């Protein structure tokens, strides 16, 4: 991992202003749009089967999020994903709650079979569910798993030939050969609905600027973790989660290569 390569993506993103096509869940769609704007990209939220194939051709990255998946939305994901593959547009999958039901597991498996995924981002139990039939997920929350998270990330990356990003107390990014840990963050990030979905949007924003999806994934994941850490430090003891969420968005908006370079904590493993 070359830290300067990751750092340079910040200016490249704001210069390019990549268009990120989201087919995402209704719980977090507004937050995902806003965080995409905050980092310097442009969001489009289009999920109709009548237009996704045309829309994705205008995009620089495609997000597929199964958080509130329905049959018609799934069809739209397949259509958009296949066009993205044809056009060389990176596809970022967020397998929200994939271990919760057989339907979600089937949907995720079929997506990965039919669409070439560039990056998969999830928590540890979601990632475990992708590689093991008996993986468990309680809703979108992480549950205990026996497999070491570094090994898990490498297994996912190698099995699906993608970049694997695992969010957690320590975030992990792996391309199967190289693996890094990001130790920034704050536990209040787990108290705001959608920080995982927003992180996927950040990763997509950076992948829309480069073919180096490993560096782009490190950038996107670390922006959320570092912004959360800075947001918590900047609010008072009397402030609550509403202040934290607003400050989180501000920190992402003001994030640049200088701040990132000085404060990010990345360990190569």
Short mmCIF file of C-alpha atoms in Angstrom, two decimals:
data_model
loop_
_atom_site.label_atom_id
_atom_site.label_comp_id
_atom_site.label_asym_id
_atom_site.label_seq_id
_atom_site.Cartn_x
_atom_site.Cartn_y
_atom_site.Cartn_z
CA UNK A 1 0.00 0.00 0.00
CA UNK A 2 1.38 3.37 -1.07
CA UNK A 3 0.02 6.08 1.22
CA UNK A 4 0.82 8.87 -1.24
CA UNK A 5 -1.18 7.11 -3.95
CA UNK A 6 -4.21 7.01 -1.65
CA UNK A 7 -3.69 10.64 -0.63
CA UNK A 8 -3.61 11.81 -4.24
CA UNK A 9 -7.09 10.40 -4.80
CA UNK A 10 -8.66 13.26 -2.84
CA UNK A 11 -7.70 15.94 -5.34
CA UNK A 12 -8.40 13.62 -8.26
CA UNK A 13 -11.91 12.96 -6.95
CA UNK A 14 -12.78 16.63 -6.62
CA UNK A 15 -11.35 17.39 -10.05
CA UNK A 16 -13.23 14.55 -11.75
CA UNK A 17 -16.49 14.82 -9.76
CA UNK A 18 -17.43 11.22 -10.59
CA UNK A 19 -21.07 10.23 -10.98
CA UNK A 20 -22.05 7.43 -8.60
CA UNK A 21 -25.16 5.49 -9.56
CA UNK A 22 -26.89 4.06 -6.48
CA UNK A 23 -29.41 1.26 -6.35
CA UNK A 24 -29.62 1.32 -2.60
CA UNK A 25 -31.94 0.91 0.34
CA UNK A 26 -34.71 3.33 1.25
CA UNK A 27 -33.57 3.70 4.86
CA UNK A 28 -30.32 5.45 4.00
CA UNK A 29 -30.74 6.75 0.45
CA UNK A 30 -30.70 10.44 1.45
CA UNK A 31 -27.63 10.05 3.64
CA UNK A 32 -25.82 8.20 0.86
CA UNK A 33 -26.62 10.98 -1.60
CA UNK A 34 -25.43 13.65 0.82
CA UNK A 35 -22.19 11.90 1.75
CA UNK A 36 -21.39 11.41 -1.94
CA UNK A 37 -21.80 15.14 -2.47
CA UNK A 38 -19.81 15.92 0.67
CA UNK A 39 -16.72 14.04 -0.50
CA UNK A 40 -16.84 15.68 -3.94
CA UNK A 41 -18.69 13.23 -6.15
CA UNK A 42 -22.19 13.38 -7.64
CA UNK A 43 -24.96 10.92 -6.75
CA UNK A 44 -27.81 9.60 -8.83
CA UNK A 45 -30.47 7.41 -7.24
CA UNK A 46 -32.16 5.48 -10.06
CA UNK A 47 -33.63 2.02 -9.54
CA UNK A 48 -36.35 1.60 -12.17
CA UNK A 49 -35.85 -1.33 -14.52
CA UNK A 50 -36.95 0.97 -17.35
CA UNK A 51 -33.93 3.26 -16.97
CA UNK A 52 -31.06 1.68 -15.03
CA UNK A 53 -29.26 0.33 -18.09
CA UNK A 54 -29.24 3.75 -19.69
CA UNK A 55 -28.41 5.60 -16.47
CA UNK A 56 -25.46 3.45 -15.46
CA UNK A 57 -23.73 4.19 -18.76
CA UNK A 58 -23.37 7.79 -17.58
CA UNK A 59 -21.83 6.74 -14.27
CA UNK A 60 -18.28 6.25 -13.04
CA UNK A 61 -19.26 3.75 -10.33
CA UNK A 62 -22.29 1.65 -9.39
CA UNK A 63 -23.46 0.86 -5.84
CA UNK A 64 -25.68 -2.17 -5.23
CA UNK A 65 -27.10 -2.28 -1.69
CA UNK A 66 -29.52 -5.06 -0.68
CA UNK A 67 -30.72 -3.42 2.54
CA UNK A 68 -34.37 -3.18 1.47
CA UNK A 69 -34.24 -5.56 -1.45
CA UNK A 70 -37.35 -6.40 -3.49
CA UNK A 71 -37.77 -8.54 -6.58
CA UNK A 72 -38.04 -5.65 -9.05
CA UNK A 73 -35.07 -3.85 -7.47
CA UNK A 74 -33.04 -7.02 -7.73
CA UNK A 75 -33.85 -7.25 -11.44
CA UNK A 76 -32.70 -3.64 -11.82
CA UNK A 77 -29.44 -4.49 -10.04
CA UNK A 78 -28.70 -7.33 -12.44
CA UNK A 79 -29.49 -5.18 -15.47
CA UNK A 80 -27.36 -2.27 -14.26
CA UNK A 81 -24.55 -4.53 -13.10
CA UNK A 82 -24.21 -6.29 -16.46
CA UNK A 83 -24.05 -2.98 -18.32
CA UNK A 84 -21.50 -1.68 -15.82
CA UNK A 85 -19.36 -4.75 -16.47
CA UNK A 86 -19.60 -4.22 -20.22
CA UNK A 87 -18.53 -0.59 -19.84
CA UNK A 88 -15.75 -1.26 -17.33
CA UNK A 89 -17.57 0.62 -14.56
CA UNK A 90 -16.70 -0.60 -11.03
CA UNK A 91 -19.51 -2.26 -9.08
CA UNK A 92 -19.53 -1.96 -5.29
CA UNK A 93 -21.72 -4.41 -3.37
CA UNK A 94 -23.08 -3.78 0.13
CA UNK A 95 -24.63 -7.09 1.29
CA UNK A 96 -26.67 -5.57 4.14
CA UNK A 97 -28.03 -8.21 6.52
CA UNK A 98 -27.18 -10.98 4.07
CA UNK A 99 -27.12 -13.65 6.76
CA UNK A 100 -30.53 -12.78 8.18
CA UNK A 101 -32.70 -14.68 5.68
CA UNK A 102 -32.39 -17.33 2.99
CA UNK A 103 -33.78 -14.81 0.48
CA UNK A 104 -30.95 -12.35 1.11
CA UNK A 105 -28.36 -15.08 0.87
CA UNK A 106 -29.80 -16.25 -2.44
CA UNK A 107 -29.96 -12.72 -3.81
CA UNK A 108 -26.36 -11.97 -2.86
CA UNK A 109 -25.11 -15.26 -4.31
CA UNK A 110 -26.93 -14.66 -7.58
CA UNK A 111 -25.63 -11.09 -7.81
CA UNK A 112 -22.06 -12.24 -7.38
CA UNK A 113 -22.56 -15.01 -9.95
CA UNK A 114 -24.12 -12.77 -12.60
CA UNK A 115 -22.24 -9.50 -12.03
CA UNK A 116 -18.48 -8.99 -11.64
CA UNK A 117 -18.12 -7.20 -8.32
CA UNK A 118 -15.14 -4.89 -7.84
CA UNK A 119 -15.53 -4.20 -4.11
CA UNK A 120 -17.58 -5.85 -1.37
CA UNK A 121 -18.03 -3.89 1.85
CA UNK A 122 -19.77 -5.28 4.91
CA UNK A 123 -19.35 -6.10 8.57
CA UNK A 124 -17.68 -9.34 9.62
CA UNK A 125 -20.84 -11.43 9.97
CA UNK A 126 -22.13 -10.26 6.58
CA UNK A 127 -18.85 -11.20 4.94
CA UNK A 128 -18.82 -14.54 6.76
CA UNK A 129 -22.32 -15.24 5.47
CA UNK A 130 -21.09 -14.78 1.89
CA UNK A 131 -18.60 -17.60 2.24
CA UNK A 132 -20.42 -19.89 4.67
CA UNK A 133 -23.99 -21.11 4.43
CA UNK A 134 -24.43 -20.99 8.21
CA UNK A 135 -23.13 -17.44 8.71
CA UNK A 136 -25.45 -15.48 10.99
CA UNK A 137 -26.45 -11.81 10.93
CA UNK A 138 -28.87 -10.17 13.32
CA UNK A 139 -30.46 -7.58 11.06
CA UNK A 140 -27.58 -5.40 9.92
CA UNK A 141 -25.55 -5.81 13.12
CA UNK A 142 -22.37 -7.79 13.44
CA UNK A 143 -22.31 -11.01 15.48
CA UNK A 144 -19.40 -13.00 16.80
CA UNK A 145 -17.61 -15.25 14.32
CA UNK A 146 -14.77 -17.64 14.87
CA UNK A 147 -12.72 -16.67 11.83
CA UNK A 148 -10.00 -14.02 12.20
CA UNK A 149 -11.13 -10.87 10.36
CA UNK A 150 -7.90 -10.49 8.41
CA UNK A 151 -8.19 -14.07 7.18
CA UNK A 152 -11.88 -13.49 6.46
CA UNK A 153 -11.14 -10.44 4.32
CA UNK A 154 -8.47 -12.32 2.38
CA UNK A 155 -10.81 -15.28 1.82
CA UNK A 156 -13.58 -13.02 0.48
CA UNK A 157 -11.15 -11.14 -1.75
CA UNK A 158 -9.67 -14.32 -3.20
CA UNK A 159 -12.95 -16.22 -3.53
CA UNK A 160 -14.73 -13.44 -5.40
CA UNK A 161 -11.67 -11.81 -7.06
CA UNK A 162 -12.52 -8.44 -5.55
CA UNK A 163 -11.48 -5.96 -2.90
CA UNK A 164 -12.92 -6.93 0.48
CA UNK A 165 -13.64 -4.21 3.04
CA UNK A 166 -14.72 -5.20 6.55
CA UNK A 167 -16.06 -2.44 8.81
CA UNK A 168 -15.59 -2.82 12.54
CA UNK A 169 -13.71 -1.56 15.56
CA UNK A 170 -10.68 -2.01 13.33
CA UNK A 171 -11.46 -1.77 9.62
CA UNK A 172 -9.79 -4.16 7.20
CA UNK A 173 -9.18 -3.79 3.47
CA UNK A 174 -7.71 -6.63 1.41
CA UNK A 175 -7.12 -7.49 -2.23
CA UNK A 176 -6.19 -11.05 -1.28
CA UNK A 177 -2.46 -10.39 -1.37
CA UNK A 178 -2.15 -7.11 0.50
CA UNK A 179 -4.14 -6.36 3.62
CA UNK A 180 -4.29 -3.21 5.75
CA UNK A 181 -5.98 -2.32 9.01
CA UNK A 182 -7.45 1.12 9.70
CA UNK A 183 -7.53 1.92 13.41
CA UNK A 184 -9.27 5.30 13.35
CA UNK A 185 -12.92 5.55 14.36
CA UNK A 186 -15.28 5.95 17.30
CA UNK A 187 -18.00 3.68 18.70
CA UNK A 188 -20.59 6.42 18.10
CA UNK A 189 -20.42 5.52 14.42
CA UNK A 190 -22.41 2.41 15.36
CA UNK A 191 -25.17 4.58 16.86
CA UNK A 192 -26.01 6.30 13.56
CA UNK A 193 -28.09 4.33 11.08
CA UNK A 194 -26.46 4.12 7.69
CA UNK A 195 -22.79 4.79 8.37
CA UNK A 196 -21.99 1.49 6.65
CA UNK A 197 -24.10 2.39 3.62
CA UNK A 198 -22.49 5.84 3.54
CA UNK A 199 -19.05 4.24 3.68
CA UNK A 200 -19.94 2.20 0.62
CA UNK A 201 -20.87 5.44 -1.16
CA UNK A 202 -17.51 6.93 -0.17
CA UNK A 203 -15.67 3.90 -1.52
CA UNK A 204 -17.66 4.12 -4.75
CA UNK A 205 -16.82 7.81 -5.07
CA UNK A 206 -13.11 7.05 -4.96
CA UNK A 207 -13.34 4.01 -7.26
CA UNK A 208 -14.94 6.32 -9.80
CA UNK A 209 -11.59 8.08 -10.17
CA UNK A 210 -9.11 5.23 -10.54
CA UNK A 211 -8.59 1.65 -11.62
CA UNK A 212 -6.72 1.06 -8.34
CA UNK A 213 -9.72 -0.17 -6.37
CA UNK A 214 -7.54 -1.26 -3.43
CA UNK A 215 -6.32 2.29 -2.83
CA UNK A 216 -9.80 3.67 -3.49
CA UNK A 217 -11.29 1.32 -0.90
CA UNK A 218 -8.70 2.33 1.67
CA UNK A 219 -9.51 5.97 1.00
CA UNK A 220 -13.28 5.55 1.31
CA UNK A 221 -13.18 3.36 4.41
CA UNK A 222 -10.63 5.53 6.20
CA UNK A 223 -12.53 8.75 5.47
CA UNK A 224 -15.54 7.49 7.40
CA UNK A 225 -13.45 6.18 10.29
CA UNK A 226 -11.31 9.29 10.57
CA UNK A 227 -14.30 11.63 10.18
CA UNK A 228 -16.10 9.76 12.95
CA UNK A 229 -13.10 10.10 15.22
CA UNK A 230 -12.78 13.81 14.52
CA UNK A 231 -16.52 14.41 14.86
CA UNK A 232 -16.65 12.86 18.32
CA UNK A 233 -13.69 14.92 19.48
CA UNK A 234 -15.23 18.17 18.23
CA UNK A 235 -18.58 17.97 20.05
CA UNK A 236 -19.16 18.72 23.73
CA UNK A 237 -20.07 16.23 26.44
CA UNK A 238 -23.62 17.61 26.47
CA UNK A 239 -24.13 16.99 22.75
CA UNK A 240 -25.96 13.92 21.54
CA UNK A 241 -26.11 11.74 18.51
CA UNK A 242 -27.83 14.40 16.39
CA UNK A 243 -24.90 16.78 16.82
CA UNK A 244 -22.51 13.92 16.12
CA UNK A 245 -24.21 13.01 12.84
CA UNK A 246 -24.19 16.62 11.64
CA UNK A 247 -20.55 17.01 12.61
CA UNK A 248 -19.71 13.73 10.89
CA UNK A 249 -21.02 15.08 7.61
CA UNK A 250 -19.07 18.32 8.10
CA UNK A 251 -15.86 16.39 8.76
CA UNK A 252 -16.34 14.40 5.55
CA UNK A 253 -17.02 17.62 3.65
CA UNK A 254 -13.78 19.17 4.95
CA UNK A 255 -11.65 16.04 4.59
CA UNK A 256 -8.62 16.52 2.33
CA UNK A 257 -5.23 14.96 1.70
CA UNK A 258 -3.52 17.13 4.32
CA UNK A 259 -5.84 16.18 7.18
CA UNK A 260 -5.97 12.58 6.02
CA UNK A 261 -2.19 12.32 5.68
CA UNK A 262 -1.57 13.64 9.19
CA UNK A 263 -4.24 11.75 11.11
CA UNK A 264 -5.07 8.51 9.35
CA UNK A 265 -3.81 5.37 11.10
CA UNK A 266 -3.14 2.51 8.68
CA UNK A 267 -1.25 -0.66 9.54
CA UNK A 268 0.01 -2.96 6.81
CA UNK A 269 -0.29 -6.59 7.87
#
